[in-house]
């Protein structure tokens, strides 16, 4: 049973930084792609940043140059991270970690339906 557990959200002033983490545990979980989505009140969930099994990263235009996604792996669990710098008020949202199945062929990393596993979300507020 795979579990994704986020941490690291909070409140910060514009221009500040936060680091989100997502601990992925369960049966030596490995995925074709993991990423971060966010959803602001009254808006649709949107993709923010992704990293595939080869280490290739992809970013939404709105966060490119400010956010950095990374993943660390050990025998027990993988940890997905999102370093967020130069935060803006428009970055305020609930942030969700997502992971695909290991051997899944991803048709679109931006499609939330591609991801089988989700964290519970962590709130980021920028004022």
PDB file of C-alpha atoms in Angstrom:
ATOM      1  CA  UNK A   1       0.000   0.000   0.000  1.00  0.00           C
ATOM      2  CA  UNK A   2       1.577   3.272  -1.150  1.00  0.00           C
ATOM      3  CA  UNK A   3       1.230   6.379   0.971  1.00  0.00           C
ATOM      4  CA  UNK A   4       2.243   9.914   0.104  1.00  0.00           C
ATOM      5  CA  UNK A   5       2.583  12.288   3.032  1.00  0.00           C
ATOM      6  CA  UNK A   6       3.326  15.983   2.465  1.00  0.00           C
ATOM      7  CA  UNK A   7       4.905  18.430   4.869  1.00  0.00           C
ATOM      8  CA  UNK A   8       6.484  21.852   4.818  1.00  0.00           C
ATOM      9  CA  UNK A   9       3.640  24.175   3.955  1.00  0.00           C
ATOM     10  CA  UNK A  10       2.986  27.388   5.829  1.00  0.00           C
ATOM     11  CA  UNK A  11       2.681  31.140   5.598  1.00  0.00           C
ATOM     12  CA  UNK A  12       5.393  33.366   4.184  1.00  0.00           C
ATOM     13  CA  UNK A  13       5.761  36.906   2.929  1.00  0.00           C
ATOM     14  CA  UNK A  14       6.110  37.611  -0.750  1.00  0.00           C
ATOM     15  CA  UNK A  15       9.689  37.069  -1.866  1.00  0.00           C
ATOM     16  CA  UNK A  16      10.257  34.399   0.738  1.00  0.00           C
ATOM     17  CA  UNK A  17      10.922  30.679   0.409  1.00  0.00           C
ATOM     18  CA  UNK A  18       9.368  27.408   1.467  1.00  0.00           C
ATOM     19  CA  UNK A  19      10.346  23.800   0.939  1.00  0.00           C
ATOM     20  CA  UNK A  20       7.692  21.135   0.541  1.00  0.00           C
ATOM     21  CA  UNK A  21       8.420  17.458   1.078  1.00  0.00           C
ATOM     22  CA  UNK A  22       6.474  14.352   0.158  1.00  0.00           C
ATOM     23  CA  UNK A  23       7.433  11.049   1.724  1.00  0.00           C
ATOM     24  CA  UNK A  24       6.441   8.110  -0.437  1.00  0.00           C
ATOM     25  CA  UNK A  25       6.401   4.794   1.367  1.00  0.00           C
ATOM     26  CA  UNK A  26       5.151   1.318   0.657  1.00  0.00           C
ATOM     27  CA  UNK A  27       6.602  -1.708  -1.120  1.00  0.00           C
ATOM     28  CA  UNK A  28       9.715   0.115  -2.340  1.00  0.00           C
ATOM     29  CA  UNK A  29       7.538   2.485  -4.314  1.00  0.00           C
ATOM     30  CA  UNK A  30       8.927   3.573  -7.621  1.00  0.00           C
ATOM     31  CA  UNK A  31       7.040   5.603 -10.167  1.00  0.00           C
ATOM     32  CA  UNK A  32       7.241   6.596 -13.817  1.00  0.00           C
ATOM     33  CA  UNK A  33       6.573  10.183 -12.775  1.00  0.00           C
ATOM     34  CA  UNK A  34       5.972  12.193  -9.641  1.00  0.00           C
ATOM     35  CA  UNK A  35       4.923  15.769  -9.354  1.00  0.00           C
ATOM     36  CA  UNK A  36       3.249  18.609  -7.536  1.00  0.00           C
ATOM     37  CA  UNK A  37      -0.150  20.050  -8.280  1.00  0.00           C
ATOM     38  CA  UNK A  38      -1.824  23.002  -6.617  1.00  0.00           C
ATOM     39  CA  UNK A  39      -5.335  24.278  -6.262  1.00  0.00           C
ATOM     40  CA  UNK A  40      -6.318  27.775  -5.227  1.00  0.00           C
ATOM     41  CA  UNK A  41      -9.829  28.586  -3.972  1.00  0.00           C
ATOM     42  CA  UNK A  42     -12.266  28.803  -6.866  1.00  0.00           C
ATOM     43  CA  UNK A  43      -9.710  27.545  -9.386  1.00  0.00           C
ATOM     44  CA  UNK A  44      -8.986  24.228 -11.031  1.00  0.00           C
ATOM     45  CA  UNK A  45      -6.125  22.029  -9.913  1.00  0.00           C
ATOM     46  CA  UNK A  46      -3.025  22.763 -11.969  1.00  0.00           C
ATOM     47  CA  UNK A  47       0.297  21.055 -12.482  1.00  0.00           C
ATOM     48  CA  UNK A  48       3.317  22.834 -11.032  1.00  0.00           C
ATOM     49  CA  UNK A  49       6.405  20.656 -11.433  1.00  0.00           C
ATOM     50  CA  UNK A  50       7.236  17.079 -12.391  1.00  0.00           C
ATOM     51  CA  UNK A  51      10.153  14.674 -12.353  1.00  0.00           C
ATOM     52  CA  UNK A  52      10.233  11.371 -14.213  1.00  0.00           C
ATOM     53  CA  UNK A  53      12.117   8.145 -13.596  1.00  0.00           C
ATOM     54  CA  UNK A  54      15.066   9.441 -15.627  1.00  0.00           C
ATOM     55  CA  UNK A  55      15.335  12.620 -13.590  1.00  0.00           C
ATOM     56  CA  UNK A  56      13.889  14.840 -16.280  1.00  0.00           C
ATOM     57  CA  UNK A  57      12.115  17.833 -14.771  1.00  0.00           C
ATOM     58  CA  UNK A  58       9.287  19.929 -16.164  1.00  0.00           C
ATOM     59  CA  UNK A  59       7.848  23.147 -14.769  1.00  0.00           C
ATOM     60  CA  UNK A  60       4.805  25.268 -15.347  1.00  0.00           C
ATOM     61  CA  UNK A  61       5.736  28.596 -16.940  1.00  0.00           C
ATOM     62  CA  UNK A  62       4.412  30.429 -13.894  1.00  0.00           C
ATOM     63  CA  UNK A  63       7.007  28.856 -11.585  1.00  0.00           C
ATOM     64  CA  UNK A  64       9.945  28.296 -13.934  1.00  0.00           C
ATOM     65  CA  UNK A  65      13.126  29.731 -12.475  1.00  0.00           C
ATOM     66  CA  UNK A  66      11.607  30.014  -8.995  1.00  0.00           C
ATOM     67  CA  UNK A  67      10.690  26.426  -8.063  1.00  0.00           C
ATOM     68  CA  UNK A  68      12.942  23.354  -8.084  1.00  0.00           C
ATOM     69  CA  UNK A  69      11.699  19.785  -7.906  1.00  0.00           C
ATOM     70  CA  UNK A  70      13.928  16.938  -6.750  1.00  0.00           C
ATOM     71  CA  UNK A  71      13.704  13.393  -5.483  1.00  0.00           C
ATOM     72  CA  UNK A  72      15.851  11.406  -3.095  1.00  0.00           C
ATOM     73  CA  UNK A  73      15.685   7.640  -2.760  1.00  0.00           C
ATOM     74  CA  UNK A  74      16.680   5.136  -0.140  1.00  0.00           C
ATOM     75  CA  UNK A  75      15.683   1.577   0.651  1.00  0.00           C
ATOM     76  CA  UNK A  76      12.769   2.570   2.850  1.00  0.00           C
ATOM     77  CA  UNK A  77      11.122   5.410   0.968  1.00  0.00           C
ATOM     78  CA  UNK A  78      11.440   8.075  -1.654  1.00  0.00           C
ATOM     79  CA  UNK A  79      11.152  11.749  -0.791  1.00  0.00           C
ATOM     80  CA  UNK A  80       9.915  14.230  -3.358  1.00  0.00           C
ATOM     81  CA  UNK A  81      10.764  17.856  -2.641  1.00  0.00           C
ATOM     82  CA  UNK A  82       9.733  21.219  -4.028  1.00  0.00           C
ATOM     83  CA  UNK A  83      11.958  24.189  -3.211  1.00  0.00           C
ATOM     84  CA  UNK A  84       9.939  27.351  -3.720  1.00  0.00           C
ATOM     85  CA  UNK A  85      11.804  30.663  -3.881  1.00  0.00           C
ATOM     86  CA  UNK A  86      10.727  34.204  -4.706  1.00  0.00           C
ATOM     87  CA  UNK A  87       7.190  33.332  -3.726  1.00  0.00           C
ATOM     88  CA  UNK A  88       4.335  35.472  -4.967  1.00  0.00           C
ATOM     89  CA  UNK A  89       0.817  35.936  -3.692  1.00  0.00           C
ATOM     90  CA  UNK A  90      -0.471  34.023  -6.702  1.00  0.00           C
ATOM     91  CA  UNK A  91       1.397  30.939  -5.439  1.00  0.00           C
ATOM     92  CA  UNK A  92      -1.082  30.707  -2.568  1.00  0.00           C
ATOM     93  CA  UNK A  93      -2.830  27.350  -2.848  1.00  0.00           C
ATOM     94  CA  UNK A  94      -3.166  23.865  -1.469  1.00  0.00           C
ATOM     95  CA  UNK A  95      -0.256  21.850  -2.821  1.00  0.00           C
ATOM     96  CA  UNK A  96      -0.592  18.134  -3.554  1.00  0.00           C
ATOM     97  CA  UNK A  97       2.056  15.522  -4.182  1.00  0.00           C
ATOM     98  CA  UNK A  98       1.170  12.954  -6.856  1.00  0.00           C
ATOM     99  CA  UNK A  99       2.743   9.738  -8.081  1.00  0.00           C
ATOM    100  CA  UNK A 100       2.063   7.447 -11.005  1.00  0.00           C
ATOM    101  CA  UNK A 101       2.321   3.695 -11.210  1.00  0.00           C
ATOM    102  CA  UNK A 102       5.837   2.373 -11.830  1.00  0.00           C
ATOM    103  CA  UNK A 103       5.443   0.988 -15.339  1.00  0.00           C
ATOM    104  CA  UNK A 104       2.793   3.385 -16.484  1.00  0.00           C
ATOM    105  CA  UNK A 105       3.070   5.063 -19.870  1.00  0.00           C
ATOM    106  CA  UNK A 106       2.375   8.709 -19.167  1.00  0.00           C
ATOM    107  CA  UNK A 107       0.470  10.419 -21.963  1.00  0.00           C
ATOM    108  CA  UNK A 108       0.390  13.840 -20.324  1.00  0.00           C
ATOM    109  CA  UNK A 109       2.178  14.733 -17.104  1.00  0.00           C
ATOM    110  CA  UNK A 110      -0.206  17.673 -16.710  1.00  0.00           C
ATOM    111  CA  UNK A 111      -3.274  15.423 -16.502  1.00  0.00           C
ATOM    112  CA  UNK A 112      -4.120  14.667 -12.871  1.00  0.00           C
ATOM    113  CA  UNK A 113      -5.882  11.472 -13.983  1.00  0.00           C
ATOM    114  CA  UNK A 114      -2.461   9.981 -14.812  1.00  0.00           C
ATOM    115  CA  UNK A 115      -1.578   9.770 -11.130  1.00  0.00           C
ATOM    116  CA  UNK A 116      -2.721   6.868  -8.982  1.00  0.00           C
ATOM    117  CA  UNK A 117      -1.403   8.150  -5.681  1.00  0.00           C
ATOM    118  CA  UNK A 118      -2.025  11.468  -3.958  1.00  0.00           C
ATOM    119  CA  UNK A 119      -1.046  13.102  -0.728  1.00  0.00           C
ATOM    120  CA  UNK A 120      -3.474  14.859   1.552  1.00  0.00           C
ATOM    121  CA  UNK A 121      -2.268  18.335   0.614  1.00  0.00           C
ATOM    122  CA  UNK A 122      -0.347  21.059   2.390  1.00  0.00           C
ATOM    123  CA  UNK A 123      -1.365  24.726   2.449  1.00  0.00           C
ATOM    124  CA  UNK A 124       0.947  27.444   1.189  1.00  0.00           C
ATOM    125  CA  UNK A 125      -0.059  31.036   1.876  1.00  0.00           C
ATOM    126  CA  UNK A 126       1.947  33.977   0.518  1.00  0.00           C
ATOM    127  CA  UNK A 127       1.036  37.476   1.679  1.00  0.00           C
TER     128      UNK A 127
END
